[in-house]
Amino acid sequence: MDLGAVAEAIRDAVASICGDSVLENHAQAVQVLAALLRRPEVDRRELAMVFGVSLEQLERCRAWEHEGSCDPIFADLCRGDAVHTGNVILSRINQAAHWREEFRDMQGADDSCSDDDLGDVDEIAPSDHEMRGDGAFVDVTVACTATASARRRARALLSRHIDAHASLQHQLVRRLEQECFEAYPEDKAYRQCCRALAANLRRNTMLAAGFSGGLVPPQWIVLADNEALATRMGKLQRRAFRCESLKDAKLDDVNADMRRQFWAAARGTDLAPPPQNEDPLD
């Protein structure tokens, strides 16, 4: 599933379970997560990539307070990891609801947007220590933050792949670039993030259309795993490769050797080369 379909499925699940567009506690987040994973088209690994967590963290969040470990230290670590994952999932789900309202405000905003406004960049003075999107703290007093000229070039780069009318495109690009700067204030990490987003928006037109249509929040695009931003064909290929790898991992030594022999015979690996100076068509 692409990010737009996941966002729509999350909104439907939240509305049907909670009767509201936002979640308030971890119990509701676990219920929404269970409802999503019961859908046949949802893959657990891909959903974990959308939320920006690992598959193991997602499973621990599903087994809330049911770790089943006799070691109290390990159980406490699993419980703490589940709380952290629950906070991440709770924030991602609420971001989808808040972005829907914010996008409606953007559509109803004033359409006056001059060329000078397109080049303006808000100078955000970060604190002494900022937390990046991957959870690492950066001492911004030592690291060089992204300059205003770099941010203008990043906005110009992102605007090439967002299809909307001038005013809405300006606001969408501005919002996406701000999320990039908040998640990665370092100049080097900021440039890498913007280039990766531009490449993903260029190759995945459904991702760009979902963001331009108000389905995909900008926080998801910036903080999600890179594999979650891939095209639908790329995701299906990875899913097929994982299924085949799982089949190979479940085989014992005898069946694995027999399977290798089958594939060698199918590929014609051990076939004798044709005789020299002989026409095979005669």
mmCIF file of C-alpha atoms in Angstrom:
data_model
loop_
_atom_site.group_PDB
_atom_site.id
_atom_site.type_symbol
_atom_site.label_atom_id
_atom_site.label_comp_id
_atom_site.label_asym_id
_atom_site.label_seq_id
_atom_site.Cartn_x
_atom_site.Cartn_y
_atom_site.Cartn_z
ATOM 1 C CA MET A 1 0.000 0.000 0.000
ATOM 2 C CA ASP A 2 1.145 3.522 -0.725
ATOM 3 C CA LEU A 3 1.199 6.192 1.975
ATOM 4 C CA GLY A 4 -2.031 7.789 0.805
ATOM 5 C CA ALA A 5 -3.954 4.521 1.117
ATOM 6 C CA VAL A 6 -2.449 3.891 4.555
ATOM 7 C CA ALA A 7 -3.477 7.368 5.716
ATOM 8 C CA GLU A 8 -7.048 6.839 4.503
ATOM 9 C CA ALA A 9 -7.219 3.430 6.192
ATOM 10 C CA ILE A 10 -5.963 4.960 9.446
ATOM 11 C CA ARG A 11 -8.564 7.738 9.348
ATOM 12 C CA ASP A 12 -11.357 5.224 8.744
ATOM 13 C CA ALA A 13 -10.150 2.981 11.581
ATOM 14 C CA VAL A 14 -9.848 5.889 14.023
ATOM 15 C CA ALA A 15 -13.311 7.192 13.140
ATOM 16 C CA SER A 16 -14.929 3.760 13.517
ATOM 17 C CA ILE A 17 -13.163 2.782 16.757
ATOM 18 C CA CYS A 18 -12.836 6.086 18.621
ATOM 19 C CA GLY A 19 -15.612 8.123 17.044
ATOM 20 C CA ASP A 20 -13.186 11.007 16.582
ATOM 21 C CA SER A 21 -10.355 11.969 14.256
ATOM 22 C CA VAL A 22 -7.582 11.898 16.889
ATOM 23 C CA LEU A 23 -6.385 9.418 19.508
ATOM 24 C CA GLU A 24 -5.934 10.139 23.194
ATOM 25 C CA ASN A 25 -4.117 7.153 24.717
ATOM 26 C CA HIS A 26 -2.052 4.094 23.903
ATOM 27 C CA ALA A 27 -4.968 1.684 24.234
ATOM 28 C CA GLN A 28 -6.749 3.353 21.337
ATOM 29 C CA ALA A 29 -3.543 3.298 19.293
ATOM 30 C CA VAL A 30 -3.184 -0.457 19.868
ATOM 31 C CA GLN A 31 -6.799 -1.023 18.803
ATOM 32 C CA VAL A 32 -6.308 1.005 15.623
ATOM 33 C CA LEU A 33 -3.077 -0.865 14.911
ATOM 34 C CA ALA A 34 -4.818 -4.224 15.343
ATOM 35 C CA ALA A 35 -7.623 -3.101 13.021
ATOM 36 C CA LEU A 36 -5.101 -2.084 10.371
ATOM 37 C CA LEU A 37 -3.202 -5.358 10.553
ATOM 38 C CA ARG A 38 -6.430 -7.328 10.095
ATOM 39 C CA ARG A 39 -6.845 -5.834 6.630
ATOM 40 C CA PRO A 40 -5.675 -8.336 3.983
ATOM 41 C CA GLU A 41 -3.860 -5.729 1.879
ATOM 42 C CA VAL A 42 -1.746 -4.409 4.774
ATOM 43 C CA ASP A 43 1.722 -5.871 5.259
ATOM 44 C CA ARG A 44 3.181 -5.659 8.766
ATOM 45 C CA ARG A 45 6.680 -4.808 7.624
ATOM 46 C CA GLU A 46 5.492 -2.074 5.272
ATOM 47 C CA LEU A 47 3.269 -0.588 7.981
ATOM 48 C CA ALA A 48 6.225 -0.496 10.374
ATOM 49 C CA MET A 49 8.244 1.346 7.720
ATOM 50 C CA VAL A 50 5.469 3.912 7.353
ATOM 51 C CA PHE A 51 5.531 4.600 11.094
ATOM 52 C CA GLY A 52 9.328 4.725 11.107
ATOM 53 C CA VAL A 53 9.792 1.791 13.512
ATOM 54 C CA SER A 54 11.144 -1.713 13.136
ATOM 55 C CA LEU A 55 9.021 -4.828 12.766
ATOM 56 C CA GLU A 56 10.130 -6.022 16.207
ATOM 57 C CA GLN A 57 9.003 -2.759 17.792
ATOM 58 C CA LEU A 58 5.655 -3.015 16.028
ATOM 59 C CA GLU A 59 5.103 -6.533 17.355
ATOM 60 C CA ARG A 60 6.000 -5.448 20.888
ATOM 61 C CA CYS A 61 3.480 -2.652 20.653
ATOM 62 C CA ARG A 62 0.842 -5.153 19.527
ATOM 63 C CA ALA A 63 1.614 -7.392 22.522
ATOM 64 C CA TRP A 64 1.037 -4.524 24.948
ATOM 65 C CA GLU A 65 1.730 -5.714 28.532
ATOM 66 C CA HIS A 66 1.914 -9.328 27.300
ATOM 67 C CA GLU A 67 5.652 -9.782 26.847
ATOM 68 C CA GLY A 68 5.616 -13.316 28.224
ATOM 69 C CA SER A 69 9.184 -13.213 29.532
ATOM 70 C CA CYS A 70 10.268 -14.644 32.862
ATOM 71 C CA ASP A 71 13.250 -12.276 33.038
ATOM 72 C CA PRO A 72 12.090 -9.065 34.770
ATOM 73 C CA ILE A 73 14.913 -6.965 33.282
ATOM 74 C CA PHE A 74 14.162 -8.022 29.716
ATOM 75 C CA ALA A 75 10.432 -7.601 30.318
ATOM 76 C CA ASP A 76 11.028 -4.066 31.584
ATOM 77 C CA LEU A 77 13.118 -3.256 28.503
ATOM 78 C CA CYS A 78 10.392 -4.616 26.232
ATOM 79 C CA ARG A 79 7.778 -2.613 28.105
ATOM 80 C CA GLY A 80 9.798 0.581 27.719
ATOM 81 C CA ASP A 81 10.304 -0.105 24.020
ATOM 82 C CA ALA A 82 6.567 -0.725 23.624
ATOM 83 C CA VAL A 83 5.795 2.594 25.325
ATOM 84 C CA HIS A 84 8.182 4.420 22.988
ATOM 85 C CA THR A 85 6.700 2.696 19.927
ATOM 86 C CA GLY A 86 3.194 3.479 21.149
ATOM 87 C CA ASN A 87 4.103 7.150 21.442
ATOM 88 C CA VAL A 88 5.499 7.145 17.901
ATOM 89 C CA ILE A 89 2.427 5.425 16.445
ATOM 90 C CA LEU A 90 0.112 7.712 18.407
ATOM 91 C CA SER A 91 1.852 10.796 17.043
ATOM 92 C CA ARG A 92 1.858 9.448 13.462
ATOM 93 C CA ILE A 93 -1.869 8.704 13.561
ATOM 94 C CA ASN A 94 -2.699 12.124 14.982
ATOM 95 C CA GLN A 95 -0.441 13.778 12.412
ATOM 96 C CA ALA A 96 -2.626 12.331 9.656
ATOM 97 C CA ALA A 97 -5.738 13.896 11.216
ATOM 98 C CA HIS A 98 -4.116 17.266 11.891
ATOM 99 C CA TRP A 99 -2.649 17.425 8.398
ATOM 100 C CA ARG A 100 -6.095 16.968 6.879
ATOM 101 C CA GLU A 101 -7.338 20.074 8.683
ATOM 102 C CA GLU A 102 -4.170 22.007 7.905
ATOM 103 C CA PHE A 103 -4.477 21.164 4.213
ATOM 104 C CA ARG A 104 -8.040 22.465 4.161
ATOM 105 C CA ASP A 105 -6.825 25.718 5.675
ATOM 106 C CA MET A 106 -4.165 25.921 2.971
ATOM 107 C CA GLN A 107 -6.782 25.493 0.270
ATOM 108 C CA GLY A 108 -8.919 28.247 1.743
ATOM 109 C CA ALA A 109 -6.022 30.615 2.349
ATOM 110 C CA ASP A 110 -5.362 33.761 0.352
ATOM 111 C CA ASP A 111 -4.015 33.027 -3.123
ATOM 112 C CA SER A 112 -1.812 36.115 -3.189
ATOM 113 C CA CYS A 113 1.745 34.838 -3.547
ATOM 114 C CA SER A 114 4.393 36.988 -5.139
ATOM 115 C CA ASP A 115 7.722 35.883 -6.517
ATOM 116 C CA ASP A 116 9.511 37.511 -3.601
ATOM 117 C CA ASP A 117 7.546 35.419 -1.127
ATOM 118 C CA LEU A 118 8.734 32.246 -2.824
ATOM 119 C CA GLY A 119 12.305 33.027 -1.884
ATOM 120 C CA ASP A 120 11.669 33.977 1.730
ATOM 121 C CA VAL A 121 12.953 31.514 4.285
ATOM 122 C CA ASP A 122 12.095 31.584 7.946
ATOM 123 C CA GLU A 123 15.256 31.780 9.969
ATOM 124 C CA ILE A 124 14.686 29.250 12.745
ATOM 125 C CA ALA A 125 17.189 29.520 15.551
ATOM 126 C CA PRO A 126 17.567 26.010 16.970
ATOM 127 C CA SER A 127 18.459 25.316 20.569
ATOM 128 C CA ASP A 128 21.873 24.170 21.732
ATOM 129 C CA HIS A 129 20.869 20.520 21.294
ATOM 130 C CA GLU A 130 18.385 19.352 18.681
ATOM 131 C CA MET A 131 17.021 15.830 18.247
ATOM 132 C CA ARG A 132 17.078 14.600 14.672
ATOM 133 C CA GLY A 133 14.488 12.392 13.057
ATOM 134 C CA ASP A 134 16.470 9.245 13.859
ATOM 135 C CA GLY A 135 16.503 10.098 17.589
ATOM 136 C CA ALA A 136 20.134 11.265 17.783
ATOM 137 C CA PHE A 137 20.931 14.521 19.581
ATOM 138 C CA VAL A 138 23.064 16.989 17.665
ATOM 139 C CA ASP A 139 25.088 19.805 19.192
ATOM 140 C CA VAL A 140 24.092 22.548 16.782
ATOM 141 C CA THR A 141 26.532 24.984 18.338
ATOM 142 C CA VAL A 142 29.318 22.868 16.801
ATOM 143 C CA ALA A 143 27.559 21.447 13.737
ATOM 144 C CA CYS A 144 26.818 23.839 10.895
ATOM 145 C CA THR A 145 23.091 24.320 10.366
ATOM 146 C CA ALA A 146 21.533 24.683 6.938
ATOM 147 C CA THR A 147 21.925 28.176 5.528
ATOM 148 C CA ALA A 148 19.158 30.297 4.037
ATOM 149 C CA SER A 149 20.543 29.896 0.515
ATOM 150 C CA ALA A 150 20.606 26.106 0.885
ATOM 151 C CA ARG A 151 17.010 26.135 2.053
ATOM 152 C CA ARG A 152 15.957 28.264 -0.929
ATOM 153 C CA ARG A 153 17.621 25.832 -3.307
ATOM 154 C CA ALA A 154 15.955 22.934 -1.511
ATOM 155 C CA ARG A 155 12.540 24.543 -1.928
ATOM 156 C CA ALA A 156 13.202 25.118 -5.608
ATOM 157 C CA LEU A 157 14.225 21.470 -5.964
ATOM 158 C CA LEU A 158 11.142 20.145 -4.173
ATOM 159 C CA SER A 159 8.768 22.432 -6.066
ATOM 160 C CA ARG A 160 9.634 20.684 -9.343
ATOM 161 C CA HIS A 161 7.930 17.477 -8.214
ATOM 162 C CA ILE A 162 4.792 18.868 -6.510
ATOM 163 C CA ASP A 163 1.947 19.485 -8.941
ATOM 164 C CA ALA A 164 -0.542 22.066 -7.639
ATOM 165 C CA HIS A 165 -1.558 25.628 -8.360
ATOM 166 C CA ALA A 166 0.926 28.345 -7.459
ATOM 167 C CA SER A 167 -0.358 29.333 -4.024
ATOM 168 C CA LEU A 168 -0.964 25.786 -2.785
ATOM 169 C CA GLN A 169 2.325 24.570 -4.236
ATOM 170 C CA HIS A 170 4.186 27.339 -2.423
ATOM 171 C CA GLN A 171 2.592 26.395 0.906
ATOM 172 C CA LEU A 172 3.149 22.653 0.425
ATOM 173 C CA VAL A 173 6.801 23.107 -0.487
ATOM 174 C CA ARG A 174 7.281 25.477 2.428
ATOM 175 C CA ARG A 175 5.695 23.010 4.851
ATOM 176 C CA LEU A 176 7.713 20.043 3.593
ATOM 177 C CA GLU A 177 10.968 21.978 3.708
ATOM 178 C CA GLN A 178 10.263 23.121 7.261
ATOM 179 C CA GLU A 179 9.776 19.512 8.339
ATOM 180 C CA CYS A 180 13.104 18.603 6.747
ATOM 181 C CA PHE A 181 14.865 21.393 8.613
ATOM 182 C CA GLU A 182 13.230 20.534 11.940
ATOM 183 C CA ALA A 183 14.161 16.854 11.625
ATOM 184 C CA TYR A 184 17.688 17.421 10.256
ATOM 185 C CA PRO A 185 19.049 20.874 11.149
ATOM 186 C CA GLU A 186 22.614 19.934 10.189
ATOM 187 C CA ASP A 187 23.626 21.231 6.787
ATOM 188 C CA LYS A 188 24.928 17.892 5.486
ATOM 189 C CA ALA A 189 22.011 15.832 6.804
ATOM 190 C CA TYR A 190 19.556 18.471 5.588
ATOM 191 C CA ARG A 191 20.932 18.362 2.049
ATOM 192 C CA GLN A 192 20.841 14.561 1.998
ATOM 193 C CA CYS A 193 17.251 14.531 3.236
ATOM 194 C CA CYS A 194 16.068 17.043 0.619
ATOM 195 C CA ARG A 195 17.829 15.228 -2.211
ATOM 196 C CA ALA A 196 16.373 11.892 -1.121
ATOM 197 C CA LEU A 197 12.876 13.372 -0.914
ATOM 198 C CA ALA A 198 13.208 14.931 -4.362
ATOM 199 C CA ALA A 199 14.336 11.596 -5.820
ATOM 200 C CA ASN A 200 11.466 9.723 -4.169
ATOM 201 C CA LEU A 201 8.898 12.278 -5.323
ATOM 202 C CA ARG A 202 10.257 12.076 -8.860
ATOM 203 C CA ARG A 203 10.136 8.288 -9.138
ATOM 204 C CA ASN A 204 6.942 7.749 -7.094
ATOM 205 C CA THR A 205 4.197 9.833 -8.661
ATOM 206 C CA MET A 206 1.570 8.382 -6.304
ATOM 207 C CA LEU A 207 3.533 9.720 -3.339
ATOM 208 C CA ALA A 208 3.703 13.181 -4.899
ATOM 209 C CA ALA A 209 -0.004 13.058 -5.763
ATOM 210 C CA GLY A 210 -0.909 11.936 -2.245
ATOM 211 C CA PHE A 211 1.006 14.821 -0.717
ATOM 212 C CA SER A 212 -0.393 17.352 -3.191
ATOM 213 C CA GLY A 213 -3.914 16.060 -2.517
ATOM 214 C CA GLY A 214 -3.643 16.360 1.254
ATOM 215 C CA LEU A 215 -3.579 12.625 2.007
ATOM 216 C CA VAL A 216 0.026 12.139 3.124
ATOM 217 C CA PRO A 217 1.332 14.324 5.981
ATOM 218 C CA PRO A 218 4.762 15.895 5.475
ATOM 219 C CA GLN A 219 5.963 14.337 8.746
ATOM 220 C CA TRP A 220 5.393 10.881 7.280
ATOM 221 C CA ILE A 221 7.440 11.681 4.185
ATOM 222 C CA VAL A 222 10.372 12.988 6.220
ATOM 223 C CA LEU A 223 10.378 10.509 9.121
ATOM 224 C CA ALA A 224 9.253 7.321 7.364
ATOM 225 C CA ASP A 225 11.700 4.646 6.306
ATOM 226 C CA ASN A 226 13.130 4.973 2.812
ATOM 227 C CA GLU A 227 11.514 1.715 1.712
ATOM 228 C CA ALA A 228 8.091 3.128 2.598
ATOM 229 C CA LEU A 229 8.593 5.824 -0.054
ATOM 230 C CA ALA A 230 9.274 3.311 -2.824
ATOM 231 C CA THR A 231 6.913 2.686 -5.712
ATOM 232 C CA ARG A 232 4.188 0.067 -5.538
ATOM 233 C CA MET A 233 6.064 -2.230 -7.911
ATOM 234 C CA GLY A 234 9.185 -1.965 -5.774
ATOM 235 C CA LYS A 235 7.223 -2.889 -2.656
ATOM 236 C CA LEU A 236 5.640 -5.887 -4.382
ATOM 237 C CA GLN A 237 9.051 -7.084 -5.545
ATOM 238 C CA ARG A 238 10.473 -6.814 -2.025
ATOM 239 C CA ARG A 239 7.474 -8.699 -0.667
ATOM 240 C CA ALA A 240 8.012 -11.496 -3.206
ATOM 241 C CA PHE A 241 11.725 -11.676 -2.381
ATOM 242 C CA ARG A 242 10.956 -11.932 1.340
ATOM 243 C CA CYS A 243 8.460 -14.742 0.726
ATOM 244 C CA GLU A 244 10.989 -16.716 -1.311
ATOM 245 C CA SER A 245 13.710 -16.115 1.269
ATOM 246 C CA LEU A 246 11.368 -17.314 4.010
ATOM 247 C CA LYS A 247 10.659 -20.495 2.058
ATOM 248 C CA ASP A 248 14.385 -21.141 1.701
ATOM 249 C CA ALA A 249 14.969 -20.507 5.401
ATOM 250 C CA LYS A 250 12.328 -23.075 6.403
ATOM 251 C CA LEU A 251 13.950 -25.892 4.402
ATOM 252 C CA ASP A 252 16.236 -28.448 6.010
ATOM 253 C CA ASP A 253 19.623 -29.384 4.549
ATOM 254 C CA VAL A 254 18.349 -32.237 2.365
ATOM 255 C CA ASN A 255 15.462 -30.303 0.846
ATOM 256 C CA ALA A 256 17.619 -27.207 0.418
ATOM 257 C CA ASP A 257 20.216 -29.203 -1.532
ATOM 258 C CA MET A 258 17.469 -30.757 -3.654
ATOM 259 C CA ARG A 259 16.032 -27.297 -4.331
ATOM 260 C CA ARG A 260 19.441 -26.043 -5.455
ATOM 261 C CA GLN A 261 19.752 -28.994 -7.831
ATOM 262 C CA PHE A 262 16.303 -28.245 -9.269
ATOM 263 C CA TRP A 263 17.212 -24.631 -9.936
ATOM 264 C CA ALA A 264 20.585 -25.631 -11.424
ATOM 265 C CA ALA A 265 18.817 -27.998 -13.822
ATOM 266 C CA ALA A 266 16.205 -25.367 -14.680
ATOM 267 C CA ARG A 267 18.858 -22.777 -15.501
ATOM 268 C CA GLY A 268 20.934 -25.260 -17.485
ATOM 269 C CA THR A 269 23.998 -24.707 -15.325
ATOM 270 C CA ASP A 270 25.563 -28.144 -15.851
ATOM 271 C CA LEU A 271 24.741 -28.551 -19.533
ATOM 272 C CA ALA A 272 27.645 -29.466 -21.767
ATOM 273 C CA PRO A 273 28.770 -26.793 -24.222
ATOM 274 C CA PRO A 274 27.944 -27.438 -27.893
ATOM 275 C CA PRO A 275 30.645 -29.153 -29.992
ATOM 276 C CA GLN A 276 32.998 -26.875 -31.847
ATOM 277 C CA ASN A 277 32.710 -26.320 -35.592
ATOM 278 C CA GLU A 278 29.245 -27.834 -35.716
ATOM 279 C CA ASP A 279 26.124 -26.056 -36.882
ATOM 280 C CA PRO A 280 23.293 -26.777 -34.407
ATOM 281 C CA LEU A 281 20.692 -26.203 -37.160
ATOM 282 C CA ASP A 282 21.964 -28.998 -39.413
#
